Coordinates of C-alpha atoms in Angstrom, one line a residue:
Chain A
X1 CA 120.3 94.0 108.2
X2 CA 116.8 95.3 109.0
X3 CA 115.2 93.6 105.5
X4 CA 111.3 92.3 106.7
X5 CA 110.6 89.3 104.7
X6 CA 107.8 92.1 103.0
X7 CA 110.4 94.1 101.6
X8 CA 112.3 90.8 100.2
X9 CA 109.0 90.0 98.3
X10 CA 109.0 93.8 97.0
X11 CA 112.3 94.4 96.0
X12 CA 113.1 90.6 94.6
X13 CA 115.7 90.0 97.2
X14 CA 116.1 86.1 97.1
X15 CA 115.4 85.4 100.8
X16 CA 114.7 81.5 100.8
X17 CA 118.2 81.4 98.3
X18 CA 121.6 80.5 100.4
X19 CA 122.0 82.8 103.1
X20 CA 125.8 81.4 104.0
X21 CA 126.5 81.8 100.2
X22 CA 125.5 85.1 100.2
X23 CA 126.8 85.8 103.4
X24 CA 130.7 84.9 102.4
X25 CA 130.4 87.0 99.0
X26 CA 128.9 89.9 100.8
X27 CA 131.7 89.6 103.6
X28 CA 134.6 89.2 101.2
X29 CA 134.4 91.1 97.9
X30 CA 136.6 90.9 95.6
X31 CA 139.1 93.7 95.6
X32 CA 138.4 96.2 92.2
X33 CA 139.5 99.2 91.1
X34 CA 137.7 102.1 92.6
X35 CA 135.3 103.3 89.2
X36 CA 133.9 106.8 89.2
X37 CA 130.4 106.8 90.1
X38 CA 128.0 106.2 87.3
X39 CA 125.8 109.3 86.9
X40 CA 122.4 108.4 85.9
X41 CA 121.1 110.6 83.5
X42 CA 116.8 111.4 83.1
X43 CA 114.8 112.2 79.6
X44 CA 112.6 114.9 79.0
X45 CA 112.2 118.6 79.6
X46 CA 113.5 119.5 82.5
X47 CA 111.4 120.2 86.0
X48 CA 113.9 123.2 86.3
X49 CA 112.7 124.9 83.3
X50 CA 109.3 125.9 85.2
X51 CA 111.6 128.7 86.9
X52 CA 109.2 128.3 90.2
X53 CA 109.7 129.7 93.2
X54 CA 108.2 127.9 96.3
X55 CA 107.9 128.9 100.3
X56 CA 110.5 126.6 102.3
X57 CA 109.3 125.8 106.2
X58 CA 111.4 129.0 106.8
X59 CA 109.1 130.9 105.5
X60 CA 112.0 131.5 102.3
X61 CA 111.1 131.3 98.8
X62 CA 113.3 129.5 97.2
X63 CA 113.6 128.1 93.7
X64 CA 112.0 124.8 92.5
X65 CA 116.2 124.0 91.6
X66 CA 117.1 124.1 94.9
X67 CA 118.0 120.5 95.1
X68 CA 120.1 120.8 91.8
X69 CA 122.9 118.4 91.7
X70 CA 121.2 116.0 93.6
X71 CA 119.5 113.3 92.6
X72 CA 115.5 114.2 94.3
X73 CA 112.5 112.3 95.1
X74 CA 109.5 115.1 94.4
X75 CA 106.0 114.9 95.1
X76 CA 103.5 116.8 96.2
X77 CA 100.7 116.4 99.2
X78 CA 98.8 118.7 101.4
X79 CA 99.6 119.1 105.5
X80 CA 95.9 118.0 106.7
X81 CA 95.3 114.9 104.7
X82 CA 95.1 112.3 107.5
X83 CA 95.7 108.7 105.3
X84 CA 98.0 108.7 102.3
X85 CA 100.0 111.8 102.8
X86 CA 101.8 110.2 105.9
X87 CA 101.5 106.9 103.3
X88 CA 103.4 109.0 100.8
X89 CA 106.3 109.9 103.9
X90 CA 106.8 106.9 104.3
X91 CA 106.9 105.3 101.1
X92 CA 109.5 107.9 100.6
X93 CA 111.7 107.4 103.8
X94 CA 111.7 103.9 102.7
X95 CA 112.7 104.1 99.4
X96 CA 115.8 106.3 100.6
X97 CA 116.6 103.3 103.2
X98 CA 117.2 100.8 100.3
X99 CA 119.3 103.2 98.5
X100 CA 122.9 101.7 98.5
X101 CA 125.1 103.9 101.0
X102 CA 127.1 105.9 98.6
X103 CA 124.0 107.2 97.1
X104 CA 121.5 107.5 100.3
X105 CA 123.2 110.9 101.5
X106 CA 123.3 112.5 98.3
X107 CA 119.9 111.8 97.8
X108 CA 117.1 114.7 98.2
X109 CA 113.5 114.6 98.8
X110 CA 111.4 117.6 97.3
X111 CA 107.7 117.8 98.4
X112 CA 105.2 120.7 97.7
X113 CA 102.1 121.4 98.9
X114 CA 98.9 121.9 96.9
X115 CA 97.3 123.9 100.3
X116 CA 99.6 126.8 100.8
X117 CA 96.3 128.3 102.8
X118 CA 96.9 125.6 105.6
X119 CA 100.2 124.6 104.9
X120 CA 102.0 127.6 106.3
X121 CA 105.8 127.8 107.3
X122 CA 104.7 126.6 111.0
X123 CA 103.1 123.9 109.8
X124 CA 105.6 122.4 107.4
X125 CA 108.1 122.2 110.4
X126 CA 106.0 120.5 112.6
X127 CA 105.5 118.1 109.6
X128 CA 109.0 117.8 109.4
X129 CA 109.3 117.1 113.2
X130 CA 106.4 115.4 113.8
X131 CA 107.7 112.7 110.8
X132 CA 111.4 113.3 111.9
X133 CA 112.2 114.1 108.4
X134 CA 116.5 114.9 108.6
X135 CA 117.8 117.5 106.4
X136 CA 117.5 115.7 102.6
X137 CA 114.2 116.4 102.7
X138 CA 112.4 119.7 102.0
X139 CA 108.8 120.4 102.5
X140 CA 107.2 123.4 100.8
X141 CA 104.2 124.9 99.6
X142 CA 103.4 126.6 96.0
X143 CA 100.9 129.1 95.0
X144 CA 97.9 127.6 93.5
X145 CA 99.2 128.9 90.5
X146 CA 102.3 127.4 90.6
X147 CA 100.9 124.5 92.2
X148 CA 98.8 123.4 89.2
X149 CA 101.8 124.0 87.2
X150 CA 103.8 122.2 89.4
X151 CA 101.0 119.1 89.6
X152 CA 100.4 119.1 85.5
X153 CA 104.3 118.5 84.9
X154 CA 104.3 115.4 87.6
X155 CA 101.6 114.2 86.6
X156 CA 99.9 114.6 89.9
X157 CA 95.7 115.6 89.7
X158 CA 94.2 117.1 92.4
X159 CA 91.0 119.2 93.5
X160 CA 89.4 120.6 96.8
X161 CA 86.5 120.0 98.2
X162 CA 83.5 121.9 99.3
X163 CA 84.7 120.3 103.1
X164 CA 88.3 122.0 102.4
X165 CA 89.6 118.5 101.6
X166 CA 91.3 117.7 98.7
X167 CA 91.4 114.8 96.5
X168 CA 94.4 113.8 94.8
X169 CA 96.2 111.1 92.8
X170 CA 99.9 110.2 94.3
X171 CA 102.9 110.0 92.2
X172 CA 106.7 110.1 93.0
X173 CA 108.8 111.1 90.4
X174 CA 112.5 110.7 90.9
X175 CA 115.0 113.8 89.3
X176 CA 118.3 113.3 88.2
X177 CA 120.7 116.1 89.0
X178 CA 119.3 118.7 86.4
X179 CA 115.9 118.0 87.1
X180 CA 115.2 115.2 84.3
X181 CA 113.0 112.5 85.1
X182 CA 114.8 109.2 85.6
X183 CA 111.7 107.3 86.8
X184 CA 108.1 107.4 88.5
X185 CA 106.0 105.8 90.6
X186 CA 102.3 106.4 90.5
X187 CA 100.2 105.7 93.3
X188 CA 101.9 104.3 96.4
X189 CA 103.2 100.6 95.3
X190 CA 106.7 99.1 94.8
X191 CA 109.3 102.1 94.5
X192 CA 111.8 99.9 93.1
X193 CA 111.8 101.8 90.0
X194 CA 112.5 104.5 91.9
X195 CA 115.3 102.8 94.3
X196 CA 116.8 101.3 90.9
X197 CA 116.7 105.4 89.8
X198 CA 118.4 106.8 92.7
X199 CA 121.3 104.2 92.6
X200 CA 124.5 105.1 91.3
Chain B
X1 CA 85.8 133.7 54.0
X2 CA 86.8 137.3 54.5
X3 CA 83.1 137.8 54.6
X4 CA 83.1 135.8 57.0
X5 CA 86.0 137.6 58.8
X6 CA 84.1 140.9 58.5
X7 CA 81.4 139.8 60.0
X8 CA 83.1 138.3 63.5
X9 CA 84.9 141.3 63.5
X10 CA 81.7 143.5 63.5
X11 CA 80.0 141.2 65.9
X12 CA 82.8 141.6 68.3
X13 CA 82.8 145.2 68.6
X14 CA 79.1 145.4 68.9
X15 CA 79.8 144.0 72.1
X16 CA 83.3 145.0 73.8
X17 CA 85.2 143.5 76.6
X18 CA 84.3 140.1 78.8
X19 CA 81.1 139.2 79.6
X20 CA 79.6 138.7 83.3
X21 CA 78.9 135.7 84.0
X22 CA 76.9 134.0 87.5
X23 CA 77.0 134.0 90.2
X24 CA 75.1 130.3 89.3
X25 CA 74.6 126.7 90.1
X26 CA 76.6 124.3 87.9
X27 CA 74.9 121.0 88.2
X28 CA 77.4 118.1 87.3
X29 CA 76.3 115.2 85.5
X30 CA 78.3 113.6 87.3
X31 CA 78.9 114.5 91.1
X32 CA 82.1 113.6 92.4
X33 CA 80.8 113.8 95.8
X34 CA 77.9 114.1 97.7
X35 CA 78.6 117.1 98.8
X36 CA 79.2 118.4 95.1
X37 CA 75.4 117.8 93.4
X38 CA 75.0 121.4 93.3
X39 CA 78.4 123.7 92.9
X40 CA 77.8 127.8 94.0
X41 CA 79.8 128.9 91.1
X42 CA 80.4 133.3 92.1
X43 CA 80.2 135.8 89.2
X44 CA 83.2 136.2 86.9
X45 CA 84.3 137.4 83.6
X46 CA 84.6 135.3 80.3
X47 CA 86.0 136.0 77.2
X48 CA 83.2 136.8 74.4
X49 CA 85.0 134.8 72.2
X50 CA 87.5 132.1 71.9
X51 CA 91.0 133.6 71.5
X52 CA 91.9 134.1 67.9
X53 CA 95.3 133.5 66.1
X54 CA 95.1 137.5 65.6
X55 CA 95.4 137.9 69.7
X56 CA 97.1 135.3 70.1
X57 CA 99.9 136.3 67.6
X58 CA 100.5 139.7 69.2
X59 CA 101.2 138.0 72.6
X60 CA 103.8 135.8 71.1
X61 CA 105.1 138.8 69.3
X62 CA 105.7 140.6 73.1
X63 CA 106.4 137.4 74.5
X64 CA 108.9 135.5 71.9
X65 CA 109.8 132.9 75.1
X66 CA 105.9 131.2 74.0
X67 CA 107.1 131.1 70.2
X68 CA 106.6 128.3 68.1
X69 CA 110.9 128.4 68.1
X70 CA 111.1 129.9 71.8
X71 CA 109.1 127.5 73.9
X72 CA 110.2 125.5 76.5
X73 CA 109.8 121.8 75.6
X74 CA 108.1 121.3 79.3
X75 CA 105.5 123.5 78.4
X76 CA 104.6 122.2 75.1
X77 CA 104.6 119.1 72.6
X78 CA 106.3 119.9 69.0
X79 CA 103.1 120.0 67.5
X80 CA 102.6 123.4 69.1
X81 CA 101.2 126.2 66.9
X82 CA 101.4 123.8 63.8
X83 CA 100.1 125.9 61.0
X84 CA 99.2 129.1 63.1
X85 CA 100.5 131.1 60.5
X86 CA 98.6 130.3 57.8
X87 CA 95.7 129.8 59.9
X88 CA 92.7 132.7 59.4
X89 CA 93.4 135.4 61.7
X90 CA 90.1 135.4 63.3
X91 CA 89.9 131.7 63.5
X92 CA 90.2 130.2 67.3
X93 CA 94.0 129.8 68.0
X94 CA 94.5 126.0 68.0
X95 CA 97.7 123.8 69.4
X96 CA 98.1 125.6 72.1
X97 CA 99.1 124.2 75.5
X98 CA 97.6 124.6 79.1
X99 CA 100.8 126.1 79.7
X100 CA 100.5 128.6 76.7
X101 CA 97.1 129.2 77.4
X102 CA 97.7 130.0 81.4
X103 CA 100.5 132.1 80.0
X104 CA 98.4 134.0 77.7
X105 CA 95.6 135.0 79.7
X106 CA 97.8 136.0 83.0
X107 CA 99.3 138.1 80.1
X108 CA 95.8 139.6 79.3
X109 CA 95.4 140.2 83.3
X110 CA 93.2 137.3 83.6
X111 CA 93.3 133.2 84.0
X112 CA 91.8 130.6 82.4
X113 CA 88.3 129.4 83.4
X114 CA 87.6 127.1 86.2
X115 CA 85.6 123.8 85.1
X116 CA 82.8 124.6 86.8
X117 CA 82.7 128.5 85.4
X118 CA 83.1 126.7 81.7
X119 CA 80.1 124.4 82.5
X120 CA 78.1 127.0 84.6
X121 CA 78.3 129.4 81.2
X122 CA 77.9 126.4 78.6
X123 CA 74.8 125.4 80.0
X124 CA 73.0 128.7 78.7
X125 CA 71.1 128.5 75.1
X126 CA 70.3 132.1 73.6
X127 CA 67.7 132.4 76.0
X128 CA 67.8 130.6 79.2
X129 CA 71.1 130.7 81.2
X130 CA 70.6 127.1 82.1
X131 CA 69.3 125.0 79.3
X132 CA 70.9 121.9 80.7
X133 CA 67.8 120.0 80.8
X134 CA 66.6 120.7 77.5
X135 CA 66.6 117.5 74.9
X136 CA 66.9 120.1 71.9
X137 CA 69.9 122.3 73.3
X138 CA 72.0 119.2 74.0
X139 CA 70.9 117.1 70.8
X140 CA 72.6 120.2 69.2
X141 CA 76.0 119.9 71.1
X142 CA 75.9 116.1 70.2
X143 CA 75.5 116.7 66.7
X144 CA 78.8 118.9 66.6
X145 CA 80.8 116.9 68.5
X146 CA 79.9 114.0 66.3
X147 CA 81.0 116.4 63.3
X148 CA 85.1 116.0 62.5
X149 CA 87.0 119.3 62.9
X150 CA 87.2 120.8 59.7
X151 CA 91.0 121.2 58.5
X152 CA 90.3 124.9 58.5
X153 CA 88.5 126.2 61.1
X154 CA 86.1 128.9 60.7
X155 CA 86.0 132.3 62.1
X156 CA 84.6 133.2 65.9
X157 CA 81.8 134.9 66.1
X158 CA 79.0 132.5 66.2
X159 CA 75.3 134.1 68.3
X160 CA 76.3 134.5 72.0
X161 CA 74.1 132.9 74.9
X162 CA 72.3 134.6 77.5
X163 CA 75.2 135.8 79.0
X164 CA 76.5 136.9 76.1
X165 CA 79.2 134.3 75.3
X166 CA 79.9 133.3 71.6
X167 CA 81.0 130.1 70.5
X168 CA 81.7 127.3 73.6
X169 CA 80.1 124.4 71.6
X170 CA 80.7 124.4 67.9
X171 CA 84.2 125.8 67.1
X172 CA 86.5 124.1 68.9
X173 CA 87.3 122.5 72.6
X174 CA 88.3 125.1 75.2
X175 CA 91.0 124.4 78.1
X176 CA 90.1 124.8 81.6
X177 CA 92.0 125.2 84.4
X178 CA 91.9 122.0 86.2
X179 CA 91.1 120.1 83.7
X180 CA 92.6 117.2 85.3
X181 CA 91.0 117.7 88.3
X182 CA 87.6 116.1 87.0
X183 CA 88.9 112.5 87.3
X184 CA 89.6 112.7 90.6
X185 CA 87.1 111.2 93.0
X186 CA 86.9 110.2 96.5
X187 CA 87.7 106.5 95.9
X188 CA 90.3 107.2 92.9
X189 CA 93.3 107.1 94.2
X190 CA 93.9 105.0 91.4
X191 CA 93.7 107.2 88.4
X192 CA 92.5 104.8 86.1
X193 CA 89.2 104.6 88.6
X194 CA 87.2 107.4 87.4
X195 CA 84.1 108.7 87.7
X196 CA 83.7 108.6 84.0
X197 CA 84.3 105.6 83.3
X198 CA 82.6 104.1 80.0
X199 CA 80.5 101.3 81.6
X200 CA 79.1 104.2 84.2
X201 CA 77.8 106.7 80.8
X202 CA 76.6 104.6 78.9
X203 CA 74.2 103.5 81.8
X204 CA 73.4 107.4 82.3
X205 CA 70.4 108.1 81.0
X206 CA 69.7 112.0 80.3
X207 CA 71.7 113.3 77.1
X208 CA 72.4 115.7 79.3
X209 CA 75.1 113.4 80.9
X210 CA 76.3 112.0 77.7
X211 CA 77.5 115.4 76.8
X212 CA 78.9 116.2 79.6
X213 CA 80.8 112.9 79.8
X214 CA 82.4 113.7 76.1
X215 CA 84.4 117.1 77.1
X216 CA 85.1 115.4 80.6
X217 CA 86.5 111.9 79.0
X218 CA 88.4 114.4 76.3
X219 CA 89.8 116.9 79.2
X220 CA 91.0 113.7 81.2
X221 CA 92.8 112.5 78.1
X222 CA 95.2 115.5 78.2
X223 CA 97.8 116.7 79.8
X224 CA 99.0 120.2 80.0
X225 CA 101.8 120.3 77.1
X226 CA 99.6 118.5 74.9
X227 CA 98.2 120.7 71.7
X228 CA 95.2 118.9 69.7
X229 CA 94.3 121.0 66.4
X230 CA 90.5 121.0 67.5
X231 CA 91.8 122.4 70.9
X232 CA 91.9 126.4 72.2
X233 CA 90.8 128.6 75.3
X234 CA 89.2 131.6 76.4
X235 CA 90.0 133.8 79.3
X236 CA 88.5 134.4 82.5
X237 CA 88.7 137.5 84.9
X238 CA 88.1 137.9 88.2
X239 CA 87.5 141.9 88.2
X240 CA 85.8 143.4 85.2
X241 CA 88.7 144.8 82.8
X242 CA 89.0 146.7 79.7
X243 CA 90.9 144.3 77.3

């Protein structure tokens, strides 16, 4: 169990409690009844009904839905942004790590760049190797059209610079299957909303 | 009122199509970087006019998927087009989203106005294309945005600046492109840290600022599938076109 004493504090894990307690519940459950997985189901409009397209690292476009049936983590970033885009990959990766197993595989991570200038195809995979991102995640970049669009519905603002910087708010909003949103996280804090979200 | 009607009506065909406007220097009130005291704003195209309920009608007409029935709930609230039938053609079309104003103008060939475009051709008085820093000009902007919207608003068509634009203070509030982009700032990360924060206008000093602060405080306060009955837009174009 990899938990740092930080991520007990976060996520409310008792860790001064009784370790052998927990220890001898954790090692013998109780036998029950195999139950069909609770589906967690979002509110709202769903992100689906934009009808975006977006270009994949492949240099595809491919719908905004292409993570449908899948519970997804989406956000948005640009490549170049040197502190809290890698903040944002991270927070991400992490939250997927304190998914419970039988949900951390179906999980997907959706994120869309505001700088499709920079942000090319060739780019987005060496993002994606240079963070060793596995195959859940895609990284992708919108028009600035659709990127606008895109930021307005997640509640993301952004603007460039006159230095071809941008500056942005960060938010992660977590989808349920048909694109409804379960819960969100803005800024980069405490995604246990978002773990709790993504839990089934 | 049909007077009234008559009269926009002639105004608008005395002077046909969108009018040019810049290349300029918008000036913010309130910089959101060093680097952004003086913004090289490149000539574009604006509307005359707000859109009306007439124009705006006849695209719902052609595209029934933006109709009070027909719209997407993620691109609008339920208040959207409240009382658009009733309203006087030739009145600015009000409740309308960012979504269904985007949707709109891409449908006219154009897109809505950038901030900075909005501000560069707001700052012009009849006669000076920037009267920014004139006391009188902006008293006059203050006095209508202290005035409440009346419930029905009157038609377009009031005396166009000096580039020829009718009607961006007075009427109603006009959507913008990024009109969330404004409250983002080098040290915001946190969105409720904002350049525009109470404490820092009412320590500005020019009225200039003050002014400015009031449609940037009421643009933050949105978001895109929000309608607001004292709320409409304008198009902008990036080529000249015959509308």
């Amino acid at each position: 169990m990899k938990m740092s004493i930080a991520s007990c504090v976060l996520f409310g894990v008792a860790c001064s409690g009784h370790p052998a307690a927990r220890e001898v519940q954790v090692a013998r459950p109780a036998p029950t009844r195999v139950e069909p997985k609770a589906i967690a189901h979002g509110t709202g409009p769903s992100l689906y009904d934009l009808g975006m397209s977006v270009t994949n690292a492949n240099g595809d476009q491919a719908s905004l839905d292409l993570d449908r049936g899948h519970p997804t983590l989406v956000s948005m970033f640009y490549g170049s942004c040197a502190a809290a885009c890698p903040l944002l990959i991270d927070t991400i990766d992490h939250t997927l790590q304190q998914l419970p197993e039988d949900s951390r595989d179906g999980a997907r991570v959706l994120l869309v760049s505001f700088d499709p200038a920079r942000d090319t195809p060739a780019r987005l995979r060496e993002l994606v190797r240079a963070h060793r991102l596995d195959p859940r995640w895609t990284l992708a970049s919108a028009t600035d059209l659709d990127a606008r669009t895109l930021a307005a519905v997640l509640g993301i603002r952004y603007r460039s610079t006159p230095d071809g910087q941008f500056f942005h708010t960060s938010a992660i909003v977590a989808i349920d299957r048909d694109g409804k949103t379960l819960a969100r996280m803005d800024g980069i804090g405490d995604p246990s909303a978002l773990v709790a979200a993504l839990s089934e | 009122m049909k007077s009234l009607t008559v009269l926009a009506l002639v105004g608008g065909i005395a002077t046909a199509g969108p009018a040019h406007v810049g290349p300029g220097i918008y000036r913010p009130a309130f910089p959101t970087s060093p680097a952004e005291r003086e913004i090289a704003v490149p000539g574009f195209w604006l509307d005359r006019e707000p859109v009306t309920n007439r124009e705006f009608g006849a695209f719902v007409r052609a595209q029934p998927a933006w109709s009070r029935d027909g719209v997407k709930a993620i691109f609008a609230d339920p208040g959207y087009l409240d009382g658009a039938t009733t309203a006087p053609t030739s009145a600015p079309v009000v409740r309308v989203s960012w979504f269904a104003a985007r949707a709109y103008c891409a449908w006219r060939g154009g897109r809505l106005p950038r901030e900075a475009e909005w501000e560069l051709a707001a700052a012009a008085d009849a006669h000076h294309r920037d009267a920014s820093d004139d006391p009188a000009f902006q008293a006059q902007i203050l006095s209508w945005y202290a005035r409440t919207t009346p419930a029905v608003l009157p038609a377009i068509g009031g005396a166009p600046n000096a580039w020829g634009v009718r009607d961006l203070h007075g009427l109603v509030w006009e959507w913008v492109e990024d009109f969330t982009a404004a409250l983002v700032t080098s040290d915001s990360r946190d969105p409720t840290r904002s350049r525009v924060c109470g404490a820092e206008a009412a320590a500005a000093k020019d009225p200039r600022a003050y002014a400015t602060f009031m449609r940037f405080a009421f643009r933050g306060s949105l978001t895109a599938r929000d309608t607001v009955a004292s709320l409409g837009f304008r198009c902008a174009y990036d080529q000249e076109t015959s509308p």
